[in-house]
PDB file of C-alpha atoms and ligand atoms in Angstrom:
ATOM      1  CA  MET J1377       0.000   0.000   0.000  1.00 96.00           C
ATOM      2  CA  LYS J1378       1.715   3.105  -1.300  1.00 96.00           C
ATOM      3  CA  GLU J1379       0.600   5.483   1.485  1.00 97.00           C
ATOM      4  CA  LEU J1380       2.174   3.161   4.053  1.00 98.00           C
ATOM      5  CA  THR J1381       5.452   2.496   2.228  1.00 97.00           C
ATOM      6  CA  ASP J1382       5.830   6.241   1.533  1.00 97.00           C
ATOM      7  CA  ARG J1383       5.252   7.003   5.205  1.00 98.00           C
ATOM      8  CA  ILE J1384       7.762   4.359   6.329  1.00 98.00           C
ATOM      9  CA  LYS J1385      10.347   5.911   3.972  1.00 97.00           C
ATOM     10  CA  GLU J1386       9.596   9.348   5.422  1.00 97.00           C
ATOM     11  CA  ASN J1387       9.147   8.643   9.159  1.00 98.00           C
ATOM     12  CA  GLY J1388      10.366   5.083   9.851  1.00 97.00           C
ATOM     13  CA  ARG J1389      13.677   4.602  11.616  1.00 97.00           C
ATOM     14  CA  VAL J1390      15.791   1.455  11.513  1.00 97.00           C
ATOM     15  CA  LEU J1391      17.116   0.369  14.894  1.00 94.00           C
ATOM     16  CA  GLY J1392      19.784  -2.314  15.332  1.00 81.00           C
ATOM     17  CA  GLU J1393      18.724  -6.001  15.503  1.00 75.00           C
ATOM     18  CA  GLY J1394      16.317  -5.744  12.545  1.00 92.00           C
ATOM     19  CA  VAL J1395      13.763  -3.546  14.272  1.00 95.00           C
ATOM     20  CA  LEU J1396      11.835  -0.763  12.538  1.00 97.00           C
ATOM     21  CA  LYS J1397      10.617   2.125  14.672  1.00 97.00           C
ATOM     22  CA  VAL J1398       7.311   3.619  13.493  1.00 98.00           C
ATOM     23  CA  ASP J1399       6.303   5.507  16.634  1.00 98.00           C
ATOM     24  CA  GLU J1400       5.549   8.696  14.639  1.00 98.00           C
ATOM     25  CA  PHE J1401       2.422   7.175  13.066  1.00 98.00           C
ATOM     26  CA  ILE J1402       1.625   3.615  14.305  1.00 98.00           C
ATOM     27  CA  THR J1403       3.050   2.392  17.616  1.00 97.00           C
ATOM     28  CA  HIS J1404       2.945   5.479  19.869  1.00 97.00           C
ATOM     29  CA  GLN J1405       1.611   8.550  18.085  1.00 98.00           C
ATOM     30  CA  VAL J1406      -1.124   7.383  15.706  1.00 98.00           C
ATOM     31  CA  ASP J1407      -2.079   8.955  12.370  1.00 98.00           C
ATOM     32  CA  PRO J1408      -5.845   8.316  12.315  1.00 98.00           C
ATOM     33  CA  GLU J1409      -6.266   9.068   8.600  1.00 98.00           C
ATOM     34  CA  LEU J1410      -3.593   6.597   7.557  1.00 98.00           C
ATOM     35  CA  MET J1411      -4.859   4.060  10.129  1.00 98.00           C
ATOM     36  CA  ASP J1412      -8.404   4.422   8.785  1.00 98.00           C
ATOM     37  CA  ALA J1413      -7.174   3.877   5.203  1.00 98.00           C
ATOM     38  CA  MET J1414      -5.184   0.791   6.287  1.00 98.00           C
ATOM     39  CA  GLY J1415      -8.122  -0.656   8.248  1.00 98.00           C
ATOM     40  CA  LYS J1416     -10.385  -0.139   5.209  1.00 98.00           C
ATOM     41  CA  ARG J1417      -7.835  -1.796   2.919  1.00 98.00           C
ATOM     42  CA  LEU J1418      -7.624  -4.887   5.161  1.00 98.00           C
ATOM     43  CA  ALA J1419     -11.432  -5.012   5.350  1.00 98.00           C
ATOM     44  CA  GLU J1420     -11.616  -4.840   1.523  1.00 98.00           C
ATOM     45  CA  VAL J1421      -9.124  -7.690   1.097  1.00 98.00           C
ATOM     46  CA  PHE J1422     -11.096  -9.967   3.438  1.00 98.00           C
ATOM     47  CA  ALA J1423     -14.574  -8.705   2.446  1.00 97.00           C
ATOM     48  CA  GLU J1424     -15.702 -12.062   0.977  1.00 97.00           C
ATOM     49  CA  LYS J1425     -14.682 -14.105   4.018  1.00 97.00           C
ATOM     50  CA  LYS J1426     -17.805 -13.499   6.134  1.00 98.00           C
ATOM     51  CA  ILE J1427     -15.749 -12.268   9.093  1.00 98.00           C
ATOM     52  CA  THR J1428     -17.659 -12.118  12.399  1.00 98.00           C
ATOM     53  CA  LYS J1429     -14.894 -10.758  14.710  1.00 98.00           C
ATOM     54  CA  VAL J1430     -11.561  -8.976  14.382  1.00 99.00           C
ATOM     55  CA  VAL J1431      -9.019 -10.121  16.983  1.00 98.00           C
ATOM     56  CA  THR J1432      -5.706  -8.495  17.900  1.00 98.00           C
ATOM     57  CA  ILE J1433      -3.270  -8.147  20.808  1.00 97.00           C
ATOM     58  CA  GLU J1434      -2.653  -5.048  22.925  1.00 95.00           C
ATOM     59  CA  ALA J1435      -1.301  -2.448  22.551  1.00 94.00           C
ATOM     60  CA  SER J1436      -0.299  -1.460  19.032  1.00 96.00           C
ATOM     61  CA  GLY J1437      -2.592  -3.955  17.264  1.00 97.00           C
ATOM     62  CA  ILE J1438      -5.641  -2.149  18.644  1.00 98.00           C
ATOM     63  CA  ALA J1439      -5.648   0.870  16.331  1.00 98.00           C
ATOM     64  CA  PRO J1440      -5.505  -1.009  12.998  1.00 98.00           C
ATOM     65  CA  ALA J1441      -7.885  -3.693  14.326  1.00 98.00           C
ATOM     66  CA  VAL J1442     -10.555  -1.214  15.377  1.00 98.00           C
ATOM     67  CA  TYR J1443     -10.535   0.512  11.963  1.00 98.00           C
ATOM     68  CA  ALA J1444     -10.690  -2.852  10.149  1.00 98.00           C
ATOM     69  CA  ALA J1445     -13.559  -3.954  12.419  1.00 98.00           C
ATOM     70  CA  GLN J1446     -15.431  -0.710  11.818  1.00 98.00           C
ATOM     71  CA  ALA J1447     -15.121  -1.176   8.053  1.00 98.00           C
ATOM     72  CA  LEU J1448     -16.289  -4.815   8.322  1.00 98.00           C
ATOM     73  CA  LYS J1449     -19.064  -3.782  10.754  1.00 98.00           C
ATOM     74  CA  VAL J1450     -18.097  -6.433  13.328  1.00 98.00           C
ATOM     75  CA  PRO J1451     -16.767  -6.232  16.918  1.00 98.00           C
ATOM     76  CA  MET J1452     -13.041  -6.044  17.672  1.00 98.00           C
ATOM     77  CA  ILE J1453     -11.504  -8.007  20.588  1.00 98.00           C
ATOM     78  CA  PHE J1454      -7.973  -7.409  21.861  1.00 98.00           C
ATOM     79  CA  ALA J1455      -6.118 -10.070  23.809  1.00 97.00           C
ATOM     80  CA  ARG J1456      -4.717  -8.751  27.070  1.00 95.00           C
ATOM     81  CA  LYS J1457      -1.106  -9.281  28.051  1.00 91.00           C
ATOM     82  CA  SER J1458      -1.721  -9.018  31.781  1.00 82.00           C
ATOM     83  CA  LYS J1459      -4.732 -10.265  33.672  1.00 70.00           C
ATOM     84  CA  SER J1460      -7.099  -7.520  34.730  1.00 66.00           C
ATOM     85  CA  LEU J1461      -8.903  -7.763  38.081  1.00 61.00           C
ATOM     86  CA  THR J1462     -12.168  -7.294  36.239  1.00 70.00           C
ATOM     87  CA  MET J1463     -11.558 -10.410  34.106  1.00 64.00           C
ATOM     88  CA  ASP J1464     -13.456 -12.764  36.376  1.00 70.00           C
ATOM     89  CA  GLU J1465     -14.870 -15.005  33.646  1.00 77.00           C
ATOM     90  CA  GLU J1466     -13.386 -18.131  32.146  1.00 91.00           C
ATOM     91  CA  LEU J1467     -10.356 -17.256  30.009  1.00 93.00           C
ATOM     92  CA  LEU J1468      -8.749 -18.531  26.837  1.00 95.00           C
ATOM     93  CA  THR J1469      -4.958 -18.273  27.362  1.00 95.00           C
ATOM     94  CA  ALA J1470      -1.715 -18.799  25.411  1.00 96.00           C
ATOM     95  CA  SER J1471       1.991 -18.019  25.903  1.00 94.00           C
ATOM     96  CA  VAL J1472       3.645 -15.515  23.576  1.00 94.00           C
ATOM     97  CA  TYR J1473       7.322 -14.646  23.291  1.00 91.00           C
ATOM     98  CA  SER J1474       7.673 -10.962  22.451  1.00 85.00           C
ATOM     99  CA  PHE J1475      10.224 -10.199  19.735  1.00 75.00           C
ATOM    100  CA  THR J1476      10.734  -6.571  20.765  1.00 78.00           C
ATOM    101  CA  LYS J1477      10.533  -6.962  24.562  1.00 81.00           C
ATOM    102  CA  GLN J1478      12.272 -10.373  24.717  1.00 86.00           C
ATOM    103  CA  VAL J1479       9.945 -11.689  27.420  1.00 89.00           C
ATOM    104  CA  THR J1480       7.262 -14.388  27.435  1.00 91.00           C
ATOM    105  CA  SER J1481       3.806 -13.294  28.493  1.00 91.00           C
ATOM    106  CA  THR J1482       0.463 -15.019  28.922  1.00 94.00           C
ATOM    107  CA  ILE J1483      -2.178 -13.507  26.680  1.00 95.00           C
ATOM    108  CA  SER J1484      -5.879 -13.945  27.336  1.00 96.00           C
ATOM    109  CA  ILE J1485      -9.381 -13.300  26.029  1.00 96.00           C
ATOM    110  CA  SER J1486     -12.608 -13.939  27.940  1.00 95.00           C
ATOM    111  CA  ARG J1487     -14.194 -17.100  26.587  1.00 95.00           C
ATOM    112  CA  LYS J1488     -17.567 -15.366  26.266  1.00 96.00           C
ATOM    113  CA  PHE J1489     -16.290 -13.219  23.377  1.00 98.00           C
ATOM    114  CA  LEU J1490     -15.313 -16.076  21.007  1.00 98.00           C
ATOM    115  CA  SER J1491     -17.255 -19.182  20.025  1.00 98.00           C
ATOM    116  CA  ALA J1492     -17.308 -21.992  17.457  1.00 98.00           C
ATOM    117  CA  GLU J1493     -19.648 -19.809  15.346  1.00 98.00           C
ATOM    118  CA  ASP J1494     -16.953 -17.168  14.837  1.00 98.00           C
ATOM    119  CA  ASN J1495     -14.975 -16.603  11.660  1.00 98.00           C
ATOM    120  CA  VAL J1496     -12.037 -14.461  12.744  1.00 98.00           C
ATOM    121  CA  LEU J1497      -9.741 -11.965  11.033  1.00 98.00           C
ATOM    122  CA  LEU J1498      -6.532 -11.495  13.030  1.00 98.00           C
ATOM    123  CA  VAL J1499      -4.900  -8.061  12.701  1.00 98.00           C
ATOM    124  CA  ASP J1500      -1.551  -6.836  13.999  1.00 98.00           C
ATOM    125  CA  ASP J1501       0.864  -3.983  13.358  1.00 98.00           C
ATOM    126  CA  PHE J1502       3.938  -6.162  12.659  1.00 98.00           C
ATOM    127  CA  LEU J1503       4.642  -9.720  11.582  1.00 98.00           C
ATOM    128  CA  ALA J1504       8.156 -10.760  12.580  1.00 96.00           C
ATOM    129  CA  ASN J1505       8.612 -14.346  13.823  1.00 96.00           C
ATOM    130  CA  GLY J1506       4.867 -14.941  14.025  1.00 97.00           C
ATOM    131  CA  GLN J1507       4.729 -15.634  17.756  1.00 96.00           C
ATOM    132  CA  ALA J1508       1.997 -13.067  18.479  1.00 97.00           C
ATOM    133  CA  ALA J1509      -0.096 -14.418  15.578  1.00 98.00           C
ATOM    134  CA  LYS J1510       0.500 -18.007  16.719  1.00 98.00           C
ATOM    135  CA  GLY J1511      -0.712 -17.145  20.253  1.00 98.00           C
ATOM    136  CA  LEU J1512      -3.850 -15.484  18.842  1.00 98.00           C
ATOM    137  CA  ILE J1513      -4.512 -18.527  16.616  1.00 98.00           C
ATOM    138  CA  GLU J1514      -4.247 -20.747  19.715  1.00 98.00           C
ATOM    139  CA  LEU J1515      -6.846 -18.613  21.545  1.00 98.00           C
ATOM    140  CA  CYS J1516      -9.224 -18.912  18.564  1.00 98.00           C
ATOM    141  CA  GLN J1517      -8.652 -22.673  18.363  1.00 98.00           C
ATOM    142  CA  GLN J1518      -9.463 -23.056  22.081  1.00 97.00           C
ATOM    143  CA  ALA J1519     -12.823 -21.387  21.394  1.00 97.00           C
ATOM    144  CA  GLY J1520     -13.396 -23.584  18.315  1.00 98.00           C
ATOM    145  CA  ALA J1521     -13.431 -20.430  16.147  1.00 98.00           C
ATOM    146  CA  ASN J1522     -12.113 -20.463  12.567  1.00 98.00           C
ATOM    147  CA  VAL J1523      -9.221 -18.134  11.630  1.00 98.00           C
ATOM    148  CA  ALA J1524     -10.110 -16.962   8.107  1.00 98.00           C
ATOM    149  CA  GLY J1525      -7.027 -14.801   7.598  1.00 98.00           C
ATOM    150  CA  ILE J1526      -4.368 -12.524   9.018  1.00 98.00           C
ATOM    151  CA  GLY J1527      -4.039  -8.858   8.087  1.00 98.00           C
ATOM    152  CA  ILE J1528      -0.739  -7.171   8.899  1.00 98.00           C
ATOM    153  CA  LEU J1529       0.410  -3.593   8.437  1.00 98.00           C
ATOM    154  CA  ILE J1530       4.170  -4.235   8.211  1.00 98.00           C
ATOM    155  CA  GLU J1531       5.686  -7.632   7.500  1.00 98.00           C
ATOM    156  CA  LYS J1532       9.412  -8.170   8.003  1.00 98.00           C
ATOM    157  CA  SER J1533       9.737 -10.835   5.317  1.00 97.00           C
ATOM    158  CA  PHE J1534      13.315 -11.663   6.322  1.00 96.00           C
ATOM    159  CA  GLN J1535      11.899 -13.273   9.501  1.00 96.00           C
ATOM    160  CA  ASP J1536       9.959 -16.546   9.752  1.00 96.00           C
ATOM    161  CA  GLY J1537       6.415 -15.359  10.591  1.00 97.00           C
ATOM    162  CA  ARG J1538       4.794 -15.650   7.156  1.00 97.00           C
ATOM    163  CA  GLN J1539       6.100 -19.195   6.650  1.00 98.00           C
ATOM    164  CA  LEU J1540       4.850 -20.240  10.098  1.00 97.00           C
ATOM    165  CA  ILE J1541       1.323 -18.969   9.355  1.00 97.00           C
ATOM    166  CA  GLU J1542       1.196 -20.238   5.760  1.00 96.00           C
ATOM    167  CA  ASP J1543       2.208 -23.694   7.025  1.00 98.00           C
ATOM    168  CA  MET J1544      -1.069 -23.614   8.987  1.00 97.00           C
ATOM    169  CA  ASP J1545      -2.952 -22.881   5.709  1.00 98.00           C
ATOM    170  CA  ILE J1546      -4.033 -19.437   6.907  1.00 98.00           C
ATOM    171  CA  PRO J1547      -3.866 -16.624   4.300  1.00 98.00           C
ATOM    172  CA  VAL J1548      -1.620 -13.687   5.245  1.00 98.00           C
ATOM    173  CA  VAL J1549      -1.988 -10.224   3.693  1.00 98.00           C
ATOM    174  CA  SER J1550       0.523  -7.499   4.571  1.00 98.00           C
ATOM    175  CA  LEU J1551       0.154  -3.888   3.483  1.00 98.00           C
ATOM    176  CA  ALA J1552       3.941  -3.396   3.386  1.00 98.00           C
ATOM    177  CA  ARG J1553       6.535  -6.158   3.034  1.00 97.00           C
ATOM    178  CA  ILE J1554      10.109  -5.416   4.008  1.00 97.00           C
ATOM    179  CA  SER J1555      12.867  -7.579   2.554  1.00 96.00           C
ATOM    180  CA  SER J1556      15.727  -6.032   4.539  1.00 96.00           C
ATOM    181  CA  LEU J1557      16.704  -3.389   7.078  1.00 96.00           C
ATOM    182  CA  HIS J1558      20.439  -3.320   6.299  1.00 93.00           C
ATOM    183  CA  ASP J1559      22.628  -0.266   6.953  1.00 91.00           C
ATOM    184  CA  GLY J1560      19.741   1.810   8.258  1.00 92.00           C
ATOM    185  CA  LYS J1561      17.889   1.442   4.931  1.00 94.00           C
ATOM    186  CA  VAL J1562      14.401  -0.044   4.446  1.00 96.00           C
ATOM    187  CA  THR J1563      14.041  -2.207   1.316  1.00 96.00           C
ATOM    188  CA  PHE J1564      10.542  -3.294   0.268  1.00 97.00           C
ATOM    189  CA  ILE J1565       9.246  -6.307  -1.661  1.00 95.00           C
ATOM    190  CA  GLU J1566       7.360  -4.584  -4.469  1.00 80.00           C
ATOM    191  CA  GLU J1567       4.060  -6.531  -4.646  1.00 64.00           C
ATOM    192  CA  ASP J1568       2.447  -4.973  -1.544  1.00 55.00           C
ATOM    193  CA  ALA J1569      -1.287  -5.338  -0.944  1.00 60.00           C
TER     194      ALA J1569
HETATM  195  P1  LIG C1679       6.266 -11.635  16.190  1.00 51.56           P
HETATM  196  O1  LIG C1679       5.429 -12.211  17.270  1.00 51.56           O
HETATM  197  O2  LIG C1679       5.690 -11.820  14.800  1.00 51.56           O
HETATM  198  O3  LIG C1679       7.702 -12.068  16.262  1.00 51.56           O
HETATM  199  O4  LIG C1679       6.326 -10.079  16.438  1.00 51.56           O
HETATM  200  C1  LIG C1679       5.164  -9.335  16.329  1.00 51.56           C
HETATM  201  C2  LIG C1679       5.024  -8.359  17.458  1.00 51.56           C
HETATM  202  O5  LIG C1679       6.278  -7.790  17.839  1.00 51.56           O
HETATM  203  C3  LIG C1679       4.151  -7.237  16.979  1.00 51.56           C
HETATM  204  O6  LIG C1679       2.945  -7.317  17.716  1.00 51.56           O
HETATM  205  C4  LIG C1679       4.925  -5.972  17.252  1.00 51.56           C
HETATM  206  O7  LIG C1679       4.328  -5.304  18.335  1.00 51.56           O
HETATM  207  C5  LIG C1679       6.307  -6.394  17.651  1.00 51.56           C
HETATM  208  N1  LIG C1679       7.337  -6.137  16.608  1.00 51.56           N
HETATM  209  C6  LIG C1679       8.008  -7.063  15.899  1.00 51.56           C
HETATM  210  N2  LIG C1679       8.921  -6.508  15.105  1.00 51.56           N
HETATM  211  C7  LIG C1679       8.828  -5.177  15.291  1.00 51.56           C
HETATM  212  C8  LIG C1679       9.531  -4.050  14.738  1.00 51.56           C
HETATM  213  O8  LIG C1679      10.442  -4.146  13.899  1.00 51.56           O
HETATM  214  N3  LIG C1679       9.150  -2.824  15.181  1.00 51.56           N
HETATM  215  C9  LIG C1679       8.146  -2.664  16.102  1.00 51.56           C
HETATM  216  N4  LIG C1679       7.839  -1.406  16.451  1.00 51.56           N
HETATM  217  N5  LIG C1679       7.483  -3.694  16.651  1.00 51.56           N
HETATM  218  C10 LIG C1679       7.809  -4.944  16.261  1.00 51.56           C
END
């Protein structure tokens, strides 16, 4: 998606260890117009899939997921990374290793929000090694829900996430695909969604 790749070229910053910082417009300060356009684009791509819920993980998945859910006219659920005192219902839980924070956390969603009738679109800001997506897939599987697809804003294609998800026969669509982050420079795979 040209608006996103242009914005990454303008405001993205490459940190060491293959990490891209996009806190000007996605992960800290949010550009609502761009986020709205990206949510709509993901909704368009998955329009034929009869999605009933959009599911993501806090914190930076929430913004794209809510715009995608609004465009699809379905609810959005975000998995929590720490248990809230108000979560007194039965929980679906999975362990996720965080690529950027280098810690393992237990993610959870209240069981009442997902069921075997649901056809889920997973949305996240980044796809790196696929651990966040894998944890969200596990939560959906525990509820008996079907994962119809995964919509990602920025895929780091030099990491293993896409392969991991495709091996589970789940379609992955990324709005920007990065082939390398060498020498402070972002290189894109050209056929973006
Ligand atoms: P994965 O689980 O696919 O390895 O990593 C995905 C999660 O790690 C995303 O939810 C995202 O928050 C974070 N992440 C992975 N790579 C990057 C990156 O290069 N930059 C930023 N800002 N976050 C990242």
